[in-house]
PDB file of N, CA, C and O in Angstrom:
ATOM      1  N   MET S  15      -7.092 -22.790   0.012  1.00 51.00           N
ATOM      2  CA  MET S  15      -6.050 -22.524  -0.384  1.00 51.00           C
ATOM      3  C   MET S  15      -6.326 -21.601  -1.452  1.00 51.00           C
ATOM      4  O   MET S  15      -6.720 -20.370  -1.487  1.00 51.00           O
ATOM      5  N   THR S  16      -6.192 -22.120  -2.808  1.00 56.00           N
ATOM      6  CA  THR S  16      -6.577 -21.091  -3.998  1.00 56.00           C
ATOM      7  C   THR S  16      -7.818 -21.542  -4.337  1.00 56.00           C
ATOM      8  O   THR S  16      -8.168 -22.626  -4.516  1.00 56.00           O
ATOM      9  N   GLU S  17      -8.620 -20.598  -4.938  1.00 58.00           N
ATOM     10  CA  GLU S  17     -10.012 -20.876  -5.414  1.00 58.00           C
ATOM     11  C   GLU S  17     -10.082 -20.438  -6.878  1.00 58.00           C
ATOM     12  O   GLU S  17      -9.634 -19.485  -7.345  1.00 58.00           O
ATOM     13  N   ASN S  18     -10.583 -21.537  -7.795  1.00 57.00           N
ATOM     14  CA  ASN S  18     -10.618 -21.198  -9.164  1.00 57.00           C
ATOM     15  C   ASN S  18     -12.022 -20.502  -9.371  1.00 57.00           C
ATOM     16  O   ASN S  18     -12.848 -21.081  -8.894  1.00 57.00           O
ATOM     17  N   ASN S  19     -12.043 -19.512 -10.239  1.00 57.00           N
ATOM     18  CA  ASN S  19     -13.202 -18.816 -10.657  1.00 57.00           C
ATOM     19  C   ASN S  19     -13.092 -19.010 -12.290  1.00 57.00           C
ATOM     20  O   ASN S  19     -12.380 -18.530 -12.960  1.00 57.00           O
ATOM     21  N   THR S  20     -13.999 -19.985 -12.635  1.00 56.00           N
ATOM     22  CA  THR S  20     -14.095 -20.235 -13.894  1.00 56.00           C
ATOM     23  C   THR S  20     -15.113 -19.582 -14.723  1.00 56.00           C
ATOM     24  O   THR S  20     -16.356 -19.502 -14.403  1.00 56.00           O
ATOM     25  N   ALA S  21     -14.815 -18.962 -15.580  1.00 55.00           N
ATOM     26  CA  ALA S  21     -15.655 -17.940 -16.693  1.00 55.00           C
ATOM     27  C   ALA S  21     -15.675 -18.377 -18.014  1.00 55.00           C
ATOM     28  O   ALA S  21     -14.580 -18.648 -18.581  1.00 55.00           O
ATOM     29  N   THR S  22     -16.565 -18.714 -18.631  1.00 55.00           N
ATOM     30  CA  THR S  22     -16.715 -19.233 -20.141  1.00 55.00           C
ATOM     31  C   THR S  22     -16.803 -18.099 -20.944  1.00 55.00           C
ATOM     32  O   THR S  22     -17.522 -17.201 -20.879  1.00 55.00           O
ATOM     33  N   ASN S  23     -15.871 -17.993 -22.129  1.00 54.00           N
ATOM     34  CA  ASN S  23     -16.121 -17.070 -23.152  1.00 54.00           C
ATOM     35  C   ASN S  23     -16.837 -17.591 -24.259  1.00 54.00           C
ATOM     36  O   ASN S  23     -16.201 -18.755 -24.772  1.00 54.00           O
ATOM     37  N   PRO S  24     -17.853 -17.183 -24.659  1.00 59.00           N
ATOM     38  CA  PRO S  24     -18.497 -17.669 -25.933  1.00 59.00           C
ATOM     39  C   PRO S  24     -17.766 -17.641 -27.301  1.00 59.00           C
ATOM     40  O   PRO S  24     -17.820 -18.540 -28.094  1.00 59.00           O
ATOM     41  N   THR S  25     -16.764 -16.872 -27.191  1.00 64.00           N
ATOM     42  CA  THR S  25     -15.985 -16.831 -28.427  1.00 64.00           C
ATOM     43  C   THR S  25     -14.624 -17.465 -28.579  1.00 64.00           C
ATOM     44  O   THR S  25     -13.786 -17.707 -29.448  1.00 64.00           O
ATOM     45  N   GLY S  26     -14.183 -18.076 -27.526  1.00 62.00           N
ATOM     46  CA  GLY S  26     -13.063 -18.630 -26.997  1.00 62.00           C
ATOM     47  C   GLY S  26     -13.088 -19.555 -26.063  1.00 62.00           C
ATOM     48  O   GLY S  26     -13.781 -20.024 -25.560  1.00 62.00           O
ATOM     49  N   PRO S  27     -11.792 -19.806 -25.647  1.00 68.00           N
ATOM     50  CA  PRO S  27     -11.444 -20.876 -24.638  1.00 68.00           C
ATOM     51  C   PRO S  27     -11.790 -20.496 -23.092  1.00 68.00           C
ATOM     52  O   PRO S  27     -12.006 -19.301 -22.991  1.00 68.00           O
ATOM     53  N   GLU S  28     -11.896 -21.110 -22.200  1.00 74.00           N
ATOM     54  CA  GLU S  28     -11.930 -20.934 -20.788  1.00 74.00           C
ATOM     55  C   GLU S  28     -11.097 -19.811 -20.313  1.00 74.00           C
ATOM     56  O   GLU S  28      -9.765 -20.171 -20.722  1.00 74.00           O
ATOM     57  N   ILE S  29     -11.510 -19.007 -19.569  1.00 75.00           N
ATOM     58  CA  ILE S  29     -10.536 -17.902 -18.848  1.00 75.00           C
ATOM     59  C   ILE S  29     -10.637 -18.458 -17.268  1.00 75.00           C
ATOM     60  O   ILE S  29     -11.586 -18.462 -16.787  1.00 75.00           O
ATOM     61  N   ARG S  30      -9.345 -18.810 -16.856  1.00 77.00           N
ATOM     62  CA  ARG S  30      -9.395 -19.003 -15.455  1.00 77.00           C
ATOM     63  C   ARG S  30      -8.696 -17.993 -14.568  1.00 77.00           C
ATOM     64  O   ARG S  30      -7.657 -17.387 -15.075  1.00 77.00           O
ATOM     65  N   VAL S  31      -9.314 -17.476 -13.630  1.00 79.00           N
ATOM     66  CA  VAL S  31      -8.865 -16.419 -12.943  1.00 79.00           C
ATOM     67  C   VAL S  31      -8.688 -17.123 -11.162  1.00 79.00           C
ATOM     68  O   VAL S  31      -9.488 -17.595 -10.733  1.00 79.00           O
ATOM     69  N   THR S  32      -7.630 -16.950 -10.917  1.00 83.00           N
ATOM     70  CA  THR S  32      -7.110 -17.657  -9.475  1.00 83.00           C
ATOM     71  C   THR S  32      -6.745 -16.635  -8.637  1.00 83.00           C
ATOM     72  O   THR S  32      -6.338 -15.641  -9.050  1.00 83.00           O
ATOM     73  N   LYS S  33      -7.113 -16.578  -7.192  1.00 83.00           N
ATOM     74  CA  LYS S  33      -6.579 -15.773  -6.449  1.00 83.00           C
ATOM     75  C   LYS S  33      -5.191 -16.009  -6.020  1.00 83.00           C
ATOM     76  O   LYS S  33      -4.646 -17.036  -6.131  1.00 83.00           O
ATOM     77  N   PRO S  34      -4.374 -15.144  -5.447  1.00 85.00           N
ATOM     78  CA  PRO S  34      -2.968 -15.404  -4.990  1.00 85.00           C
ATOM     79  C   PRO S  34      -2.944 -16.563  -3.852  1.00 85.00           C
ATOM     80  O   PRO S  34      -3.991 -16.229  -3.015  1.00 85.00           O
ATOM     81  N   PHE S  35      -1.939 -17.083  -3.783  1.00 81.00           N
ATOM     82  CA  PHE S  35      -1.797 -18.114  -2.768  1.00 81.00           C
ATOM     83  C   PHE S  35      -1.419 -17.496  -1.569  1.00 81.00           C
ATOM     84  O   PHE S  35      -0.376 -16.859  -1.670  1.00 81.00           O
ATOM     85  N   TRP S  36      -1.603 -17.744  -0.468  1.00 82.00           N
ATOM     86  CA  TRP S  36      -1.188 -17.371   0.990  1.00 82.00           C
ATOM     87  C   TRP S  36      -1.421 -18.460   2.202  1.00 82.00           C
ATOM     88  O   TRP S  36      -2.288 -19.195   1.966  1.00 82.00           O
ATOM     89  N   THR S  37      -0.439 -18.249   3.137  1.00 82.00           N
ATOM     90  CA  THR S  37      -0.452 -19.196   4.142  1.00 82.00           C
ATOM     91  C   THR S  37      -0.195 -18.418   5.224  1.00 82.00           C
ATOM     92  O   THR S  37       0.579 -17.603   5.229  1.00 82.00           O
ATOM     93  N   VAL S  38      -0.832 -18.670   6.663  1.00 87.00           N
ATOM     94  CA  VAL S  38      -0.627 -18.255   7.664  1.00 87.00           C
ATOM     95  C   VAL S  38       0.783 -18.561   8.224  1.00 87.00           C
ATOM     96  O   VAL S  38       1.282 -19.506   8.077  1.00 87.00           O
ATOM     97  N   SER S  39       1.276 -17.769   9.274  1.00 84.00           N
ATOM     98  CA  SER S  39       2.505 -18.195   9.593  1.00 84.00           C
ATOM     99  C   SER S  39       2.619 -19.505  10.533  1.00 84.00           C
ATOM    100  O   SER S  39       3.463 -20.200  10.667  1.00 84.00           O
ATOM    101  N   GLY S  40       1.392 -19.680  11.350  1.00 86.00           N
ATOM    102  CA  GLY S  40       1.324 -20.802  12.031  1.00 86.00           C
ATOM    103  C   GLY S  40       1.388 -22.270  11.418  1.00 86.00           C
ATOM    104  O   GLY S  40       1.821 -23.155  11.691  1.00 86.00           O
ATOM    105  N   ASP S  41       0.778 -22.016   9.954  1.00 88.00           N
ATOM    106  CA  ASP S  41       0.664 -23.500   9.353  1.00 88.00           C
ATOM    107  C   ASP S  41       2.223 -23.318   8.862  1.00 88.00           C
ATOM    108  O   ASP S  41       2.472 -24.545   8.859  1.00 88.00           O
ATOM    109  N   TYR S  42       2.920 -22.544   8.354  1.00 83.00           N
ATOM    110  CA  TYR S  42       3.977 -22.480   7.731  1.00 83.00           C
ATOM    111  C   TYR S  42       5.067 -23.193   8.980  1.00 83.00           C
ATOM    112  O   TYR S  42       5.895 -23.992   8.669  1.00 83.00           O
ATOM    113  N   PHE S  43       4.873 -22.559  10.306  1.00 81.00           N
ATOM    114  CA  PHE S  43       5.738 -23.056  11.313  1.00 81.00           C
ATOM    115  C   PHE S  43       5.399 -24.643  11.641  1.00 81.00           C
ATOM    116  O   PHE S  43       6.569 -25.246  12.064  1.00 81.00           O
ATOM    117  N   SER S  44       4.247 -24.819  11.737  1.00 86.00           N
ATOM    118  CA  SER S  44       4.082 -26.399  11.689  1.00 86.00           C
ATOM    119  C   SER S  44       4.456 -27.227  11.051  1.00 86.00           C
ATOM    120  O   SER S  44       5.060 -28.298  11.198  1.00 86.00           O
ATOM    121  N   VAL S  45       4.510 -26.912   9.720  1.00 85.00           N
ATOM    122  CA  VAL S  45       5.231 -27.929   8.535  1.00 85.00           C
ATOM    123  C   VAL S  45       6.487 -27.790   8.745  1.00 85.00           C
ATOM    124  O   VAL S  45       7.104 -28.852   8.651  1.00 85.00           O
ATOM    125  N   LEU S  46       7.101 -26.651   8.887  1.00 79.00           N
ATOM    126  CA  LEU S  46       8.640 -26.408   9.221  1.00 79.00           C
ATOM    127  C   LEU S  46       9.122 -27.114  10.395  1.00 79.00           C
ATOM    128  O   LEU S  46      10.152 -28.050  10.335  1.00 79.00           O
ATOM    129  N   LEU S  47       8.428 -27.280  11.456  1.00 81.00           N
ATOM    130  CA  LEU S  47       9.015 -28.226  12.472  1.00 81.00           C
ATOM    131  C   LEU S  47       8.626 -29.644  12.413  1.00 81.00           C
ATOM    132  O   LEU S  47       9.520 -30.429  12.609  1.00 81.00           O
ATOM    133  N   GLY S  48       7.479 -29.861  11.491  1.00 86.00           N
ATOM    134  CA  GLY S  48       7.445 -31.537  11.225  1.00 86.00           C
ATOM    135  C   GLY S  48       8.334 -31.920  10.358  1.00 86.00           C
ATOM    136  O   GLY S  48       9.038 -32.984  10.333  1.00 86.00           O
ATOM    137  N   ALA S  49       9.039 -31.048   9.506  1.00 85.00           N
ATOM    138  CA  ALA S  49      10.200 -31.506   8.623  1.00 85.00           C
ATOM    139  C   ALA S  49      11.377 -31.313   9.175  1.00 85.00           C
ATOM    140  O   ALA S  49      12.504 -32.199   8.952  1.00 85.00           O
ATOM    141  N   TRP S  50      11.713 -30.356  10.069  1.00 80.00           N
ATOM    142  CA  TRP S  50      13.083 -30.193  10.531  1.00 80.00           C
ATOM    143  C   TRP S  50      13.474 -30.728  11.867  1.00 80.00           C
ATOM    144  O   TRP S  50      14.512 -31.202  11.840  1.00 80.00           O
ATOM    145  N   MET S  51      12.561 -30.766  12.598  1.00 81.00           N
ATOM    146  CA  MET S  51      12.774 -31.538  13.980  1.00 81.00           C
ATOM    147  C   MET S  51      13.226 -32.954  13.918  1.00 81.00           C
ATOM    148  O   MET S  51      13.960 -33.233  14.539  1.00 81.00           O
ATOM    149  N   PRO S  52      12.390 -33.837  13.177  1.00 86.00           N
ATOM    150  CA  PRO S  52      12.962 -35.167  12.950  1.00 86.00           C
ATOM    151  C   PRO S  52      14.569 -35.136  12.602  1.00 86.00           C
ATOM    152  O   PRO S  52      15.285 -36.052  13.076  1.00 86.00           O
ATOM    153  N   ARG S  53      14.681 -34.389  11.859  1.00 86.00           N
ATOM    154  CA  ARG S  53      16.265 -34.528  11.138  1.00 86.00           C
ATOM    155  C   ARG S  53      17.311 -34.095  12.092  1.00 86.00           C
ATOM    156  O   ARG S  53      18.201 -34.505  12.252  1.00 86.00           O
ATOM    157  N   TYR S  54      17.088 -32.494  12.382  1.00 81.00           N
ATOM    158  CA  TYR S  54      18.111 -31.835  13.025  1.00 81.00           C
ATOM    159  C   TYR S  54      17.784 -31.367  14.733  1.00 81.00           C
ATOM    160  O   TYR S  54      18.428 -30.645  15.194  1.00 81.00           O
ATOM    161  N   GLY S  55      16.721 -31.921  15.078  1.00 81.00           N
ATOM    162  CA  GLY S  55      16.354 -31.506  16.634  1.00 81.00           C
ATOM    163  C   GLY S  55      17.441 -31.918  17.581  1.00 81.00           C
ATOM    164  O   GLY S  55      17.282 -31.000  18.418  1.00 81.00           O
ATOM    165  N   TRP S  56      18.105 -33.001  17.317  1.00 84.00           N
ATOM    166  CA  TRP S  56      19.187 -33.154  18.390  1.00 84.00           C
ATOM    167  C   TRP S  56      20.298 -32.319  18.267  1.00 84.00           C
ATOM    168  O   TRP S  56      21.024 -32.124  19.136  1.00 84.00           O
ATOM    169  N   LEU S  57      20.661 -31.836  17.099  1.00 84.00           N
ATOM    170  CA  LEU S  57      21.923 -31.015  16.868  1.00 84.00           C
ATOM    171  C   LEU S  57      21.363 -29.750  17.839  1.00 84.00           C
ATOM    172  O   LEU S  57      22.278 -28.775  18.201  1.00 84.00           O
ATOM    173  N   MET S  58      20.215 -29.159  17.822  1.00 83.00           N
ATOM    174  CA  MET S  58      19.771 -28.100  18.731  1.00 83.00           C
ATOM    175  C   MET S  58      19.754 -28.275  20.042  1.00 83.00           C
ATOM    176  O   MET S  58      19.932 -27.329  20.802  1.00 83.00           O
ATOM    177  N   LEU S  59      19.098 -29.454  20.287  1.00 89.00           N
ATOM    178  CA  LEU S  59      18.871 -29.880  21.748  1.00 89.00           C
ATOM    179  C   LEU S  59      20.305 -30.058  22.529  1.00 89.00           C
ATOM    180  O   LEU S  59      20.125 -29.664  23.624  1.00 89.00           O
ATOM    181  N   LEU S  60      21.184 -30.511  22.045  1.00 92.00           N
ATOM    182  CA  LEU S  60      22.328 -30.943  22.688  1.00 92.00           C
ATOM    183  C   LEU S  60      23.156 -29.627  23.118  1.00 92.00           C
ATOM    184  O   LEU S  60      23.391 -29.847  24.479  1.00 92.00           O
ATOM    185  N   PRO S  61      23.561 -28.513  22.566  1.00 92.00           N
ATOM    186  CA  PRO S  61      23.784 -27.462  23.220  1.00 92.00           C
ATOM    187  C   PRO S  61      22.967 -26.928  24.121  1.00 92.00           C
ATOM    188  O   PRO S  61      23.554 -26.289  25.303  1.00 92.00           O
ATOM    189  N   VAL S  62      21.966 -26.697  23.950  1.00 92.00           N
ATOM    190  CA  VAL S  62      20.827 -26.065  25.183  1.00 92.00           C
ATOM    191  C   VAL S  62      20.961 -27.042  26.128  1.00 92.00           C
ATOM    192  O   VAL S  62      21.083 -26.372  27.315  1.00 92.00           O
ATOM    193  N   ALA S  63      20.921 -28.513  26.149  1.00 94.00           N
ATOM    194  CA  ALA S  63      20.833 -29.169  27.323  1.00 94.00           C
ATOM    195  C   ALA S  63      22.275 -29.075  27.866  1.00 94.00           C
ATOM    196  O   ALA S  63      22.418 -29.052  29.302  1.00 94.00           O
ATOM    197  N   PHE S  64      23.262 -28.822  27.094  1.00 95.00           N
ATOM    198  CA  PHE S  64      24.790 -28.719  27.745  1.00 95.00           C
ATOM    199  C   PHE S  64      24.767 -27.248  28.669  1.00 95.00           C
ATOM    200  O   PHE S  64      25.200 -27.372  29.819  1.00 95.00           O
ATOM    201  N   PHE S  65      24.452 -26.273  28.066  1.00 94.00           N
ATOM    202  CA  PHE S  65      24.458 -24.922  28.806  1.00 94.00           C
ATOM    203  C   PHE S  65      23.340 -25.083  30.069  1.00 94.00           C
ATOM    204  O   PHE S  65      23.608 -24.456  31.287  1.00 94.00           O
ATOM    205  N   VAL S  66      22.385 -25.747  29.931  1.00 94.00           N
ATOM    206  CA  VAL S  66      21.295 -25.729  31.139  1.00 94.00           C
ATOM    207  C   VAL S  66      22.241 -26.575  32.348  1.00 94.00           C
ATOM    208  O   VAL S  66      22.153 -26.179  33.408  1.00 94.00           O
ATOM    209  N   ALA S  67      22.852 -27.692  31.933  1.00 95.00           N
ATOM    210  CA  ALA S  67      23.425 -28.308  32.752  1.00 95.00           C
ATOM    211  C   ALA S  67      24.606 -27.892  33.499  1.00 95.00           C
ATOM    212  O   ALA S  67      24.825 -27.739  34.596  1.00 95.00           O
ATOM    213  N   LEU S  68      25.311 -26.995  32.564  1.00 95.00           N
ATOM    214  CA  LEU S  68      26.529 -26.223  33.192  1.00 95.00           C
ATOM    215  C   LEU S  68      25.792 -25.061  34.224  1.00 95.00           C
ATOM    216  O   LEU S  68      26.387 -24.986  35.037  1.00 95.00           O
ATOM    217  N   GLY S  69      24.832 -24.406  33.897  1.00 94.00           N
ATOM    218  CA  GLY S  69      24.304 -23.355  34.431  1.00 94.00           C
ATOM    219  C   GLY S  69      23.771 -24.119  35.813  1.00 94.00           C
ATOM    220  O   GLY S  69      23.880 -23.218  37.069  1.00 94.00           O
ATOM    221  N   TYR S  70      23.284 -25.076  35.942  1.00 94.00           N
ATOM    222  CA  TYR S  70      22.749 -25.727  37.070  1.00 94.00           C
ATOM    223  C   TYR S  70      24.041 -26.250  37.943  1.00 94.00           C
ATOM    224  O   TYR S  70      23.907 -26.204  39.223  1.00 94.00           O
ATOM    225  N   MET S  71      25.000 -26.671  37.369  1.00 95.00           N
ATOM    226  CA  MET S  71      26.045 -27.628  38.125  1.00 95.00           C
ATOM    227  C   MET S  71      26.852 -26.309  38.838  1.00 95.00           C
ATOM    228  O   MET S  71      27.340 -26.260  39.887  1.00 95.00           O
ATOM    229  N   LEU S  72      27.051 -25.123  38.042  1.00 95.00           N
ATOM    230  CA  LEU S  72      27.785 -24.128  38.553  1.00 95.00           C
ATOM    231  C   LEU S  72      26.949 -23.134  39.056  1.00 95.00           C
ATOM    232  O   LEU S  72      27.994 -21.977  39.811  1.00 95.00           O
ATOM    233  N   GLN S  73      25.820 -23.200  39.319  1.00 94.00           N
ATOM    234  CA  GLN S  73      24.936 -22.258  40.100  1.00 94.00           C
ATOM    235  C   GLN S  73      24.942 -20.731  39.510  1.00 94.00           C
ATOM    236  O   GLN S  73      25.262 -19.780  40.227  1.00 94.00           O
ATOM    237  N   ASP S  74      25.277 -20.751  37.899  1.00 92.00           N
ATOM    238  CA  ASP S  74      25.537 -19.563  37.468  1.00 92.00           C
ATOM    239  C   ASP S  74      24.203 -19.312  36.411  1.00 92.00           C
ATOM    240  O   ASP S  74      23.931 -19.927  35.519  1.00 92.00           O
ATOM    241  N   GLU S  75      23.652 -18.211  36.606  1.00 94.00           N
ATOM    242  CA  GLU S  75      22.528 -17.850  35.706  1.00 94.00           C
ATOM    243  C   GLU S  75      22.827 -17.324  34.324  1.00 94.00           C
ATOM    244  O   GLU S  75      22.186 -17.579  33.624  1.00 94.00           O
ATOM    245  N   ARG S  76      24.186 -17.204  34.087  1.00 95.00           N
ATOM    246  CA  ARG S  76      24.423 -16.570  32.822  1.00 95.00           C
ATOM    247  C   ARG S  76      24.451 -17.716  31.729  1.00 95.00           C
ATOM    248  O   ARG S  76      24.001 -17.667  30.738  1.00 95.00           O
ATOM    249  N   TRP S  77      24.773 -18.996  32.305  1.00 95.00           N
ATOM    250  CA  TRP S  77      24.708 -20.169  31.518  1.00 95.00           C
ATOM    251  C   TRP S  77      23.134 -20.373  30.879  1.00 95.00           C
ATOM    252  O   TRP S  77      22.915 -21.183  29.912  1.00 95.00           O
ATOM    253  N   LEU S  78      22.330 -20.354  32.108  1.00 94.00           N
ATOM    254  CA  LEU S  78      20.809 -20.462  31.664  1.00 94.00           C
ATOM    255  C   LEU S  78      20.381 -19.565  30.571  1.00 94.00           C
ATOM    256  O   LEU S  78      19.675 -19.877  29.793  1.00 94.00           O
ATOM    257  N   ILE S  79      20.833 -18.235  30.785  1.00 95.00           N
ATOM    258  CA  ILE S  79      20.456 -17.118  30.000  1.00 95.00           C
ATOM    259  C   ILE S  79      20.982 -17.535  28.630  1.00 95.00           C
ATOM    260  O   ILE S  79      20.232 -17.342  27.499  1.00 95.00           O
ATOM    261  N   THR S  80      22.187 -17.947  28.295  1.00 94.00           N
ATOM    262  CA  THR S  80      22.635 -18.522  26.986  1.00 94.00           C
ATOM    263  C   THR S  80      21.944 -19.601  26.455  1.00 94.00           C
ATOM    264  O   THR S  80      21.739 -19.612  25.342  1.00 94.00           O
ATOM    265  N   ALA S  81      21.332 -20.834  27.156  1.00 93.00           N
ATOM    266  CA  ALA S  81      20.536 -21.618  26.835  1.00 93.00           C
ATOM    267  C   ALA S  81      19.257 -21.020  26.334  1.00 93.00           C
ATOM    268  O   ALA S  81      18.739 -21.465  25.216  1.00 93.00           O
ATOM    269  N   LEU S  82      18.904 -20.085  26.912  1.00 93.00           N
ATOM    270  CA  LEU S  82      17.489 -19.341  26.527  1.00 93.00           C
ATOM    271  C   LEU S  82      17.723 -18.563  25.217  1.00 93.00           C
ATOM    272  O   LEU S  82      16.831 -18.570  24.406  1.00 93.00           O
ATOM    273  N   ILE S  83      18.775 -17.873  25.084  1.00 93.00           N
ATOM    274  CA  ILE S  83      19.216 -17.345  23.750  1.00 93.00           C
ATOM    275  C   ILE S  83      19.431 -18.346  22.901  1.00 93.00           C
ATOM    276  O   ILE S  83      18.708 -18.229  21.702  1.00 93.00           O
ATOM    277  N   LEU S  84      19.766 -19.516  23.170  1.00 91.00           N
ATOM    278  CA  LEU S  84      20.026 -20.448  21.995  1.00 91.00           C
ATOM    279  C   LEU S  84      18.569 -20.854  21.366  1.00 91.00           C
ATOM    280  O   LEU S  84      18.258 -21.114  20.510  1.00 91.00           O
ATOM    281  N   THR S  85      17.798 -20.993  22.397  1.00 88.00           N
ATOM    282  CA  THR S  85      16.279 -21.509  22.254  1.00 88.00           C
ATOM    283  C   THR S  85      15.546 -20.678  21.603  1.00 88.00           C
ATOM    284  O   THR S  85      14.773 -21.033  20.576  1.00 88.00           O
ATOM    285  N   PHE S  86      15.396 -19.376  22.024  1.00 90.00           N
ATOM    286  CA  PHE S  86      14.505 -18.509  21.486  1.00 90.00           C
ATOM    287  C   PHE S  86      14.896 -17.614  20.357  1.00 90.00           C
ATOM    288  O   PHE S  86      14.073 -16.819  19.472  1.00 90.00           O
ATOM    289  N   ILE S  87      16.473 -17.460  20.028  1.00 88.00           N
ATOM    290  CA  ILE S  87      16.955 -16.512  19.132  1.00 88.00           C
ATOM    291  C   ILE S  87      17.545 -17.301  18.025  1.00 88.00           C
ATOM    292  O   ILE S  87      17.495 -17.179  16.953  1.00 88.00           O
ATOM    293  N   VAL S  88      18.475 -17.921  18.444  1.00 87.00           N
ATOM    294  CA  VAL S  88      19.391 -18.673  17.514  1.00 87.00           C
ATOM    295  C   VAL S  88      18.672 -19.780  16.746  1.00 87.00           C
ATOM    296  O   VAL S  88      18.651 -20.016  15.437  1.00 87.00           O
ATOM    297  N   ALA S  89      17.793 -20.725  17.410  1.00 83.00           N
ATOM    298  CA  ALA S  89      17.190 -21.938  16.890  1.00 83.00           C
ATOM    299  C   ALA S  89      16.411 -21.402  15.753  1.00 83.00           C
ATOM    300  O   ALA S  89      16.284 -22.075  14.773  1.00 83.00           O
ATOM    301  N   PRO S  90      15.319 -20.499  15.978  1.00 81.00           N
ATOM    302  CA  PRO S  90      14.482 -20.094  14.866  1.00 81.00           C
ATOM    303  C   PRO S  90      15.242 -19.495  13.877  1.00 81.00           C
ATOM    304  O   PRO S  90      14.649 -19.781  12.626  1.00 81.00           O
ATOM    305  N   MET S  91      16.169 -18.765  13.907  1.00 83.00           N
ATOM    306  CA  MET S  91      17.013 -18.490  12.772  1.00 83.00           C
ATOM    307  C   MET S  91      17.724 -19.517  11.912  1.00 83.00           C
ATOM    308  O   MET S  91      17.534 -19.569  10.699  1.00 83.00           O
ATOM    309  N   VAL S  92      18.318 -20.489  12.706  1.00 79.00           N
ATOM    310  CA  VAL S  92      18.800 -21.573  11.927  1.00 79.00           C
ATOM    311  C   VAL S  92      17.760 -22.381  11.194  1.00 79.00           C
ATOM    312  O   VAL S  92      17.868 -22.887  10.151  1.00 79.00           O
ATOM    313  N   MET S  93      16.548 -22.677  11.936  1.00 73.00           N
ATOM    314  CA  MET S  93      15.519 -23.263  11.321  1.00 73.00           C
ATOM    315  C   MET S  93      14.732 -22.746  10.074  1.00 73.00           C
ATOM    316  O   MET S  93      14.564 -23.427   8.978  1.00 73.00           O
ATOM    317  N   SER S  94      15.024 -21.348  10.024  1.00 74.00           N
ATOM    318  CA  SER S  94      14.475 -20.674   8.560  1.00 74.00           C
ATOM    319  C   SER S  94      15.376 -20.927   7.701  1.00 74.00           C
ATOM    320  O   SER S  94      15.009 -20.664   6.494  1.00 74.00           O
ATOM    321  N   PHE S  95      16.648 -21.134   7.834  1.00 71.00           N
ATOM    322  CA  PHE S  95      17.612 -21.512   6.637  1.00 71.00           C
ATOM    323  C   PHE S  95      17.301 -22.936   6.133  1.00 71.00           C
ATOM    324  O   PHE S  95      17.642 -23.337   4.864  1.00 71.00           O
TER     325      PHE S  95
END
Protein backbone atom coordinates (compact mmCIF):
# COMPACT_ATOMS: atom_id res chain seq x y z
CA MET A 1 0.00 0.00 0.00
CA THR A 2 1.88 3.08 1.14
CA GLU A 3 5.53 2.90 1.97
CA ASN A 4 7.20 5.19 4.43
CA ASN A 5 10.66 6.47 3.71
CA THR A 6 11.99 7.95 6.91
CA ALA A 7 14.93 10.30 6.79
CA THR A 8 16.38 11.85 9.90
CA ASN A 9 17.31 15.48 9.98
CA PRO A 10 20.33 16.17 12.25
CA THR A 11 19.02 19.61 13.16
CA GLY A 12 15.34 18.88 13.66
CA PRO A 13 12.54 16.32 13.84
CA GLU A 14 12.06 13.39 11.51
CA ILE A 15 10.83 14.05 8.00
CA ARG A 16 8.41 11.47 6.63
CA VAL A 17 7.95 11.13 2.91
CA THR A 18 5.07 8.93 1.75
CA LYS A 19 4.12 7.77 -1.69
CA PRO A 20 0.57 8.39 -2.92
CA PHE A 21 -1.98 5.71 -2.17
CA TRP A 22 -3.34 3.84 -5.18
CA THR A 23 -5.39 0.74 -5.73
CA VAL A 24 -6.15 -1.33 -8.79
CA SER A 25 -9.71 -1.56 -10.07
CA GLY A 26 -9.94 -5.31 -9.39
CA ASP A 27 -9.25 -4.81 -5.68
CA TYR A 28 -11.78 -2.00 -5.51
CA PHE A 29 -14.40 -4.08 -7.32
CA SER A 30 -13.90 -7.12 -5.05
CA VAL A 31 -14.28 -4.99 -1.91
CA LEU A 32 -17.33 -3.31 -3.41
CA LEU A 33 -18.95 -6.66 -4.23
CA GLY A 34 -18.18 -7.99 -0.78
CA ALA A 35 -19.90 -5.03 0.87
CA TRP A 36 -22.71 -4.42 -1.61
CA MET A 37 -23.93 -7.87 -2.66
CA PRO A 38 -24.95 -9.19 0.79
CA ARG A 39 -27.10 -6.09 1.37
CA TYR A 40 -28.60 -5.27 -2.00
CA GLY A 41 -27.92 -8.28 -4.20
CA TRP A 42 -31.49 -9.53 -4.10
CA LEU A 43 -32.80 -6.15 -5.23
CA MET A 44 -30.81 -6.42 -8.45
CA LEU A 45 -31.40 -10.14 -8.91
CA LEU A 46 -35.19 -9.98 -8.81
CA PRO A 47 -35.74 -7.77 -11.91
CA VAL A 48 -33.14 -9.71 -13.87
CA ALA A 49 -34.76 -13.02 -12.95
CA PHE A 50 -38.17 -11.58 -13.83
CA PHE A 51 -37.07 -10.51 -17.32
CA VAL A 52 -35.30 -13.82 -17.95
CA ALA A 53 -38.44 -15.74 -16.96
CA LEU A 54 -40.62 -13.45 -19.04
CA GLY A 55 -38.39 -13.88 -22.08
CA TYR A 56 -38.34 -17.64 -21.65
CA MET A 57 -42.12 -17.93 -21.23
CA LEU A 58 -42.98 -15.61 -24.11
CA GLN A 59 -40.22 -16.93 -26.39
CA ASP A 60 -39.13 -13.32 -26.98
CA GLU A 61 -35.44 -12.45 -27.10
CA ARG A 62 -36.07 -8.78 -26.36
CA TRP A 63 -36.83 -9.56 -22.72
CA LEU A 64 -33.60 -11.56 -22.44
CA ILE A 65 -31.68 -8.62 -23.92
CA THR A 66 -33.34 -6.38 -21.34
CA ALA A 67 -32.08 -8.73 -18.60
CA LEU A 68 -28.57 -8.54 -20.05
CA ILE A 69 -28.77 -4.75 -20.14
CA LEU A 70 -29.75 -4.72 -16.48
CA THR A 71 -26.91 -7.07 -15.62
CA PHE A 72 -24.07 -5.44 -17.52
CA ILE A 73 -25.01 -1.76 -17.72
CA VAL A 74 -27.49 -0.78 -15.03
CA ALA A 75 -26.24 -2.92 -12.13
CA PRO A 76 -22.61 -1.69 -12.20
CA MET A 77 -23.80 1.94 -12.34
CA VAL A 78 -26.13 1.38 -9.39
CA MET A 79 -23.35 -0.34 -7.46
CA SER A 80 -20.99 2.59 -7.99
CA PHE A 81 -23.38 4.91 -6.14
